[in-house]
Coordinates of C-alpha atoms and ligand atoms in Angstrom, one line a residue:
X74 CA 95.1 106.7 71.3
X75 CA 92.2 104.5 72.0
X76 CA 90.0 104.8 75.0
X77 CA 89.8 102.5 77.9
X78 CA 86.6 103.6 79.9
X79 CA 83.4 102.9 77.8
X80 CA 79.8 102.3 79.5
X81 CA 77.3 100.6 77.3
X82 CA 74.1 102.4 79.0
X83 CA 72.4 103.5 82.1
X84 CA 74.3 101.7 85.5
X85 CA 73.6 99.2 86.9
X86 CA 73.8 96.8 83.9
X87 CA 71.3 93.6 84.1
X88 CA 73.4 91.3 85.3
X89 CA 75.1 93.4 88.0
X90 CA 71.3 94.9 89.0
X91 CA 70.7 91.0 89.6
X92 CA 74.0 90.3 91.6
X93 CA 73.0 93.3 94.0
X94 CA 69.6 91.9 94.6
X95 CA 70.8 88.2 95.3
X96 CA 73.8 90.0 97.4
X97 CA 71.4 91.9 99.5
X98 CA 69.5 88.6 100.7
X99 CA 72.7 86.7 101.3
X100 CA 75.1 88.9 103.1
X101 CA 74.6 91.6 105.7
X102 CA 74.7 95.6 103.8
X103 CA 77.2 97.3 106.0
X104 CA 79.8 98.1 103.4
X105 CA 80.3 101.7 102.5
X106 CA 78.6 103.5 99.4
X107 CA 80.0 102.4 96.1
X108 CA 78.8 102.5 92.4
X109 CA 76.3 99.8 91.5
X110 CA 78.6 97.8 89.5
X111 CA 79.7 94.4 90.0
X112 CA 83.5 93.6 89.3
X113 CA 84.1 90.4 86.6
X114 CA 87.6 91.4 86.0
X115 CA 90.5 93.9 85.8
X116 CA 93.6 94.3 84.3
X117 CA 96.0 97.4 85.2
X118 CA 93.6 100.4 85.7
X119 CA 90.8 99.0 83.5
X120 CA 88.2 97.1 85.7
X121 CA 85.5 95.4 83.7
X122 CA 81.9 94.9 85.1
X123 CA 79.6 92.1 84.8
X124 CA 77.8 93.7 82.0
X125 CA 81.0 94.5 79.9
X126 CA 81.2 97.6 80.9
X127 CA 85.3 99.1 81.2
X128 CA 86.1 101.6 83.8
X129 CA 89.0 103.5 84.5
X130 CA 90.0 102.8 88.3
X131 CA 90.8 105.6 90.7
X132 CA 90.6 103.5 93.9
X133 CA 92.9 100.5 93.4
X134 CA 90.3 98.6 95.4
X135 CA 91.0 100.6 98.6
X136 CA 94.5 101.8 98.0
X137 CA 95.4 98.2 97.5
X138 CA 96.6 97.1 94.0
X139 CA 99.2 99.7 93.5
X140 CA 101.2 97.6 90.9
X141 CA 97.9 97.4 88.7
X142 CA 95.0 95.0 89.3
X143 CA 96.2 91.2 87.9
X144 CA 99.6 92.2 87.0
X145 CA 101.1 89.1 85.2
X146 CA 104.0 88.8 87.3
X147 CA 102.5 89.0 90.7
X148 CA 99.3 86.1 89.0
X149 CA 101.9 84.1 87.9
X150 CA 103.8 83.8 91.1
X151 CA 100.7 83.6 93.3
X152 CA 99.8 80.5 91.0
X153 CA 103.4 79.1 91.2
X154 CA 103.4 79.4 95.0
X155 CA 100.1 78.1 95.2
X156 CA 100.8 74.5 93.4
X157 CA 103.4 74.3 95.7
X158 CA 102.6 74.9 99.4
X159 CA 99.5 76.9 100.4
X160 CA 99.6 76.5 104.0
X161 CA 101.9 76.0 106.9
X162 CA 101.0 77.8 110.0
X163 CA 103.7 78.5 111.7
X164 CA 106.4 76.0 110.4
X165 CA 109.1 77.6 108.7
X166 CA 109.1 77.5 104.5
X167 CA 111.4 79.1 102.5
X168 CA 109.4 81.8 101.0
X169 CA 109.0 83.5 104.5
X170 CA 112.7 83.8 104.9
X171 CA 113.1 85.1 101.7
X172 CA 110.2 87.8 102.3
X173 CA 111.4 88.7 105.3
X174 CA 114.9 89.5 104.0
X175 CA 113.7 91.6 100.9
X176 CA 111.1 93.3 103.0
X177 CA 113.9 94.1 105.5
X178 CA 116.1 95.0 102.5
X179 CA 113.4 97.7 101.5
X180 CA 112.9 99.7 105.1
X181 CA 115.0 102.2 106.3
X182 CA 118.3 100.7 107.8
X183 CA 117.1 101.1 111.3
X184 CA 114.3 99.1 111.0
X185 CA 116.2 95.7 110.9
X186 CA 113.7 93.0 111.4
X187 CA 109.9 92.2 110.3
X188 CA 106.8 90.0 110.9
X189 CA 104.0 89.2 108.7
X190 CA 100.4 89.4 109.2
X191 CA 97.2 89.5 107.0
X192 CA 95.4 92.6 107.9
X193 CA 96.0 96.1 108.2
X194 CA 94.4 95.8 111.6
X195 CA 96.3 93.0 113.0
X196 CA 99.6 95.3 112.0
X197 CA 98.2 98.0 114.1
X198 CA 96.8 95.8 116.7
X199 CA 100.4 94.2 117.0
X200 CA 102.1 97.0 117.1
X201 CA 99.9 98.7 120.1
X202 CA 100.9 95.2 121.7
X203 CA 104.2 95.7 121.3
X204 CA 104.3 99.2 122.9
X205 CA 102.4 98.0 125.5
X206 CA 105.1 95.1 126.2
X207 CA 108.4 96.8 125.6
X208 CA 107.2 99.8 128.1
X209 CA 105.5 97.6 130.7
X210 CA 103.0 100.9 130.2
X211 CA 99.2 100.7 129.0
X212 CA 98.6 104.4 127.5
X213 CA 98.4 105.0 123.4
X214 CA 98.3 108.3 122.4
X215 CA 96.8 108.6 119.1
X216 CA 94.9 111.2 117.1
X217 CA 91.5 112.5 116.2
X218 CA 90.4 111.5 112.6
X219 CA 92.6 108.3 112.7
X220 CA 91.9 105.0 111.4
X221 CA 93.7 102.2 112.1
X222 CA 91.6 99.4 111.7
X223 CA 88.4 97.1 113.2
X224 CA 89.6 95.1 115.7
X225 CA 89.2 96.1 119.5
X226 CA 92.6 97.7 120.0
X227 CA 92.9 99.4 116.6
X228 CA 89.3 100.8 116.7
X229 CA 89.9 102.2 120.2
X230 CA 92.9 104.2 119.2
X231 CA 90.7 105.2 116.3
X232 CA 89.3 108.9 116.3
X233 CA 86.8 108.1 113.6
X234 CA 82.8 107.5 115.3
X235 CA 81.8 104.8 112.6
X236 CA 83.7 102.2 113.5
X237 CA 83.2 102.6 117.2
X238 CA 79.5 103.2 117.5
X239 CA 77.7 101.1 119.6
X240 CA 80.4 99.5 120.6
X241 CA 81.9 100.8 123.5
X242 CA 83.5 101.1 126.3
X243 CA 86.9 101.2 124.4
X244 CA 90.4 100.1 125.4
X245 CA 91.1 101.7 128.7
X246 CA 94.4 104.1 127.9
X247 CA 93.0 104.9 124.6
X248 CA 94.2 108.5 124.7
X249 CA 93.5 110.8 121.5
X250 CA 94.6 114.4 120.8
X251 CA 93.4 116.6 117.3
X252 CA 95.5 115.9 114.0
X253 CA 96.8 118.9 112.0
X254 CA 93.7 119.0 109.8
X255 CA 94.2 122.6 108.4
X256 CA 91.4 122.8 106.3
X257 CA 88.6 122.2 109.1
X258 CA 91.0 123.0 111.9
X259 CA 89.4 122.2 115.2
X260 CA 91.4 125.5 117.1
X261 CA 89.7 127.4 114.0
X262 CA 93.6 128.2 113.8
X263 CA 95.1 129.4 110.1
X264 CA 98.3 127.3 109.0
X265 CA 100.2 130.3 108.0
X266 CA 100.2 131.8 111.6
X267 CA 99.3 129.1 114.1
X268 CA 102.8 128.0 114.9
X269 CA 101.6 124.4 114.7
X270 CA 99.6 125.0 118.0
X271 CA 98.3 121.7 118.0
X272 CA 101.5 120.1 118.8
X273 CA 101.5 122.4 122.1
X274 CA 98.5 121.5 122.5
X275 CA 99.5 117.7 123.1
X276 CA 101.3 118.2 126.3
X277 CA 98.2 120.3 128.1
X278 CA 95.5 117.4 126.9
X279 CA 98.1 114.7 128.7
X280 CA 98.6 116.8 132.4
X281 CA 94.3 116.5 132.0
X282 CA 93.9 112.6 130.7
X283 CA 96.8 110.7 131.3
X284 CA 98.0 108.6 134.0
X285 CA 101.4 108.9 133.5
X286 CA 101.4 105.6 132.0
X287 CA 102.2 106.4 128.3
X288 CA 103.9 103.6 126.1
X289 CA 103.9 105.4 123.0
X290 CA 102.5 106.9 120.0
X291 CA 100.4 105.6 117.1
X292 CA 100.0 108.0 113.6
X293 CA 99.5 107.7 110.3
X294 CA 101.5 110.1 108.1
X295 CA 98.4 111.2 106.4
X296 CA 95.1 110.4 107.5
X297 CA 93.4 108.3 104.5
X298 CA 90.2 106.9 105.9
X299 CA 89.3 110.7 107.6
X300 CA 89.7 111.8 104.0
X301 CA 93.0 112.3 102.9
X302 CA 93.9 114.5 106.0
X303 CA 98.1 115.6 105.4
X304 CA 99.6 117.1 108.0
X305 CA 101.8 120.7 107.1
X306 CA 105.4 120.1 106.1
X307 CA 107.9 119.6 109.3
X308 CA 104.6 118.4 111.6
X309 CA 105.6 114.5 111.4
X310 CA 109.4 115.3 112.1
X311 CA 108.2 117.7 114.9
X312 CA 106.3 114.9 116.6
X313 CA 109.1 112.5 116.5
X314 CA 111.1 115.1 118.3
X315 CA 108.4 115.4 120.8
X316 CA 108.1 111.8 121.4
X317 CA 111.8 111.2 121.7
X318 CA 112.1 114.1 124.2
X319 CA 109.8 112.0 126.2
X320 CA 111.4 108.4 125.5
X321 CA 108.0 106.9 124.1
X322 CA 107.9 104.7 121.2
X323 CA 107.0 105.4 118.0
X324 CA 104.4 103.6 115.7
X325 CA 103.9 104.9 112.3
X326 CA 100.5 103.4 110.5
X327 CA 101.8 103.0 107.0
X328 CA 99.0 100.8 106.1
X329 CA 97.8 102.3 103.0
X330 CA 100.5 105.2 102.6
X331 CA 103.4 102.7 101.9
X332 CA 104.5 101.0 99.0
X333 CA 105.2 103.8 96.6
X334 CA 101.3 105.9 97.0
X335 CA 102.9 109.0 98.1
X336 CA 105.8 108.8 95.6
X337 CA 107.8 107.6 97.7
X338 CA 108.1 103.5 98.5
X339 CA 107.3 105.0 102.7
X340 CA 105.8 108.0 103.2
X341 CA 108.1 108.2 106.3
X342 CA 111.2 108.8 103.6
X343 CA 109.4 112.7 103.2
X344 CA 110.7 113.6 106.3
X345 CA 113.2 110.9 107.3
X346 CA 111.5 109.7 110.2
X347 CA 112.9 107.0 112.0
X348 CA 109.7 105.1 113.9
X349 CA 110.4 102.1 116.2
X350 CA 107.4 100.6 114.5
X351 CA 105.8 100.9 111.1
X352 CA 102.5 98.8 110.3
X353 CA 102.5 98.1 106.3
X354 CA 99.4 96.6 104.6
X355 CA 97.6 97.2 101.5
X356 CA 100.0 97.5 98.5
X357 CA 102.3 94.9 100.0
X358 CA 100.4 92.3 98.6
X359 CA 98.8 94.6 95.6
X360 CA 95.7 92.2 96.1
X361 CA 97.0 89.1 98.0
X362 CA 96.0 89.7 101.8
X363 CA 99.2 90.1 103.7
X364 CA 100.7 92.7 105.7
X365 CA 103.5 93.2 108.2
X366 CA 105.5 95.1 110.9
X367 CA 108.8 96.6 110.4
X368 CA 110.7 97.4 113.4
X369 CA 113.6 97.7 115.6
X370 CA 115.0 94.6 116.5
X371 CA 115.4 95.6 119.9
X372 CA 111.7 96.6 120.3
X373 CA 109.8 93.6 118.5
X374 CA 112.1 91.2 120.5
X375 CA 110.3 92.4 123.6
X376 CA 107.9 89.5 122.7
X377 CA 108.1 86.2 123.5
X378 CA 106.9 83.0 122.2
X379 CA 103.7 82.5 121.4
X380 CA 103.0 86.3 121.6
X381 CA 102.3 88.0 118.2
X382 CA 100.6 85.4 115.3
X383 CA 97.9 84.6 113.5
X384 CA 96.8 81.7 111.3
X385 CA 97.5 82.8 107.9
X386 CA 100.6 85.5 108.4
X387 CA 103.5 84.7 106.5
X388 CA 101.8 81.9 104.8
X389 CA 103.8 80.9 101.3
X390 CA 101.6 82.4 98.8
X391 CA 101.6 85.9 100.7
X392 CA 105.1 85.6 101.1
X393 CA 105.9 84.9 97.3
X394 CA 103.5 87.7 96.6
X395 CA 105.6 90.4 98.9
X396 CA 108.9 89.7 96.8
X397 CA 106.9 89.9 93.4
X398 CA 105.3 93.0 94.4
X399 CA 108.8 94.8 95.4
X400 CA 110.2 93.3 91.9
X401 CA 107.7 95.1 89.9
X402 CA 107.7 98.4 91.9
X403 CA 111.4 98.1 91.1
X404 CA 111.4 97.4 87.8
X405 CA 108.1 99.6 86.6
X406 CA 109.6 102.8 88.8
X407 CA 106.1 103.4 90.0
X408 CA 107.5 105.5 92.9
X409 CA 108.7 107.9 90.2
X410 CA 105.6 107.4 88.0
X411 CA 103.0 107.9 90.9
X412 CA 105.1 111.4 91.5
X413 CA 105.0 112.4 87.6
X414 CA 101.5 111.8 86.9
X415 CA 100.1 112.7 90.5
X416 CA 101.4 116.0 89.6
X417 CA 100.0 115.8 86.4
X418 CA 96.8 115.2 88.3
X419 CA 96.8 117.2 90.8
X420 CA 97.5 120.2 88.6
X421 CA 93.9 119.8 86.7
X422 CA 92.3 118.9 89.8
X423 CA 93.2 122.1 91.5
X424 CA 91.6 124.0 88.1
X425 CA 88.6 122.3 88.5
X426 CA 88.6 123.1 92.2
X427 CA 88.8 127.1 91.1
X428 CA 86.2 126.6 88.5
X429 CA 83.8 124.2 90.2
X430 CA 81.7 125.8 93.2
X431 CA 81.6 122.5 94.9
X432 CA 85.2 121.5 95.0
X433 CA 86.1 123.4 98.4
X434 CA 89.6 121.3 98.8
X435 CA 92.1 119.3 96.5
X436 CA 95.3 118.1 98.6
X437 CA 97.4 115.3 99.1
X438 CA 100.7 114.2 97.0
X439 CA 101.7 111.4 94.5
X440 CA 98.8 109.1 93.4
X441 CA 96.7 109.8 96.8
X442 CA 94.8 112.6 96.7
X443 CA 91.2 113.9 98.1
X444 CA 89.0 116.3 96.7
X445 CA 86.6 118.1 99.3
X446 CA 82.9 118.4 97.9
X447 CA 81.4 121.4 99.8
X448 CA 77.8 122.9 99.7
X449 CA 79.3 126.3 100.0
X450 CA 83.1 126.9 99.9
X451 CA 82.9 129.6 102.5
X452 CA 80.8 127.8 105.3
X453 CA 82.5 124.5 103.8
X454 CA 79.2 122.5 104.8
X455 CA 80.5 118.9 103.7
X456 CA 77.9 117.9 100.8
X457 CA 77.9 114.0 101.1
X458 CA 75.0 113.7 98.7
X459 CA 76.7 115.7 95.9
X460 CA 79.5 113.3 96.4
X461 CA 77.2 110.0 96.0
X462 CA 75.9 111.6 92.9
X463 CA 79.2 112.2 91.8
X464 CA 80.1 108.8 92.6
X465 CA 77.4 107.5 90.2
X466 CA 77.8 110.0 87.5
X467 CA 81.2 109.1 87.2
X468 CA 80.8 105.5 86.8
X469 CA 77.8 106.0 84.6
X470 CA 80.9 107.6 82.5
X471 CA 83.4 105.2 82.8
X472 CA 85.5 106.1 86.0
X473 CA 85.0 104.0 89.4
X474 CA 85.5 106.5 92.7
X475 CA 84.5 106.3 96.1
X476 CA 84.6 108.4 98.8
X477 CA 85.8 108.8 102.5
X478 CA 85.8 111.5 105.2
X479 CA 84.4 111.9 108.5
X480 CA 81.3 113.4 106.7
X481 CA 81.9 111.2 103.7
X482 CA 82.3 114.0 101.3
X483 CA 85.9 113.5 100.2
X484 CA 86.5 111.6 96.9
X485 CA 89.4 109.2 96.8
X486 CA 91.6 109.9 93.9
X487 CA 93.8 106.6 94.2
X488 CA 94.5 104.8 91.0
X489 CA 97.0 102.3 90.7
X490 CA 100.3 103.4 90.2
X491 CA 101.0 102.0 86.6
X492 CA 98.7 104.9 85.3
X493 CA 99.7 106.2 82.2
X494 CA 99.5 109.7 81.3
X495 CA 96.8 108.8 78.5
X496 CA 95.0 106.8 81.1
X497 CA 95.2 109.6 84.0
X498 CA 94.0 112.7 80.9
X499 CA 91.2 110.6 80.2
X500 CA 89.8 109.8 83.5
X501 CA 90.6 113.2 84.6
X502 CA 88.0 114.4 81.7
X503 CA 85.5 111.8 82.8
X504 CA 85.8 113.7 86.3
X505 CA 85.5 117.0 85.4
X506 CA 82.6 116.3 82.9
X507 CA 81.0 114.4 86.0
X508 CA 81.7 117.3 88.1
X509 CA 80.3 119.8 85.6
X510 CA 76.8 117.3 86.0
X511 CA 76.3 118.0 89.6
Ligands
PLP710 C1 95.5 103.8 107.8 C2 95.3 101.9 108.0 N1 95.3 102.0 108.9 C3 94.9 100.6 109.5 C4 94.1 100.0 108.4 C5 93.0 98.6 108.5 O1 93.6 97.7 107.7 P1 92.5 96.3 107.2 O2 91.3 96.8 106.6 O3 93.5 95.6 106.1 O4 92.6 95.9 108.4 C6 93.7 100.9 107.4 C7 92.3 100.4 106.3 O5 91.8 101.1 105.6 C8 94.4 102.0 106.9 O6 93.9 102.7 105.9

């Protein structure tokens, strides 16, 4: 089997170096740390840079290209759609109707309507708007470590420092409680014996912080940006029960967890959750900018004319992409592939954790996993410097990885869902070799 990764010499190559220098002069450098590689083109799981080096991609952009980079069916669909109609704002076109029907057809039955937007933040911001509008209340409960985007209501609900620094005051009514982060539990409890005390703590926190005007809860099924933090089994179902007992609205942020990432089309399927609203982004367009809110009709219909919309939302090209992506996911059974290859990858990563002094935790499911790097496994002191070193080492061996986490010390293992077993092993070999060189 021919290997896919090939790096000619130390990175960045000459063309990449030149582009990085020009870029630093022309555009603000406020994006996160990435390998010093300027992408040229990509197909499936392989990225080729401007110097002709090839890499296996564990980033999928940022969990976007679920059907693989530049999938031919998606590319052809987008080309045909853009030749026909590029934009029409809110005037109706058939692709929008078809896409809405198709999206609703794959959502759980109780979510019988949807609405198209462009970014994930627009979807979460929209969900917050709908919860306030429907309930007539203004407080939103969210979680420490959460990330819902960088617009105002979304970042106010967020629980990470980066997007908020210097941006206060945040929106009134933003209430946050701890997410079940079992590797770094804020209560210093053990998952085997804690009885999910973080759920009980919500009532305590609300007694102290709420004015009694709680509209609803916004939560991620796993926290991506915080470092791929997965709640213990049953926690989300118990949270849903807690929400229902109090008559609140329930919005699930599946901007990154949907479209097969966890091994099911939507992560909510694992615990048969029935949120009132689900925010969808990233994989829905697999590279084409589109997002959506899936909703119970009686909840989203609280919005009147002109109360939600966006210049690019529901444009014909995005809508054509929505349908093509679903077709690819179904035809290529990408949920199944995510589960099967994810299982193979996780078991090898767990073996690496035992051998490496720096891998403190490996967590996740399907093709979304986090590898947390620490200076010392006992103290769990985060190792962001080693993480950046690992990103560079891996790139030099032909593997593209990125980092996330409140401490910038978690490697994202999130390749496109089309990854084959051979590509998984080749990339894991590179990762193992890079870890050994830390
Ligand atoms: C869970 C979640 N919600 C919302 C967003 C924001 O999406 P966007 O960057 O498209 O606005 C992200 C992006 O990473 C996300 O992971």
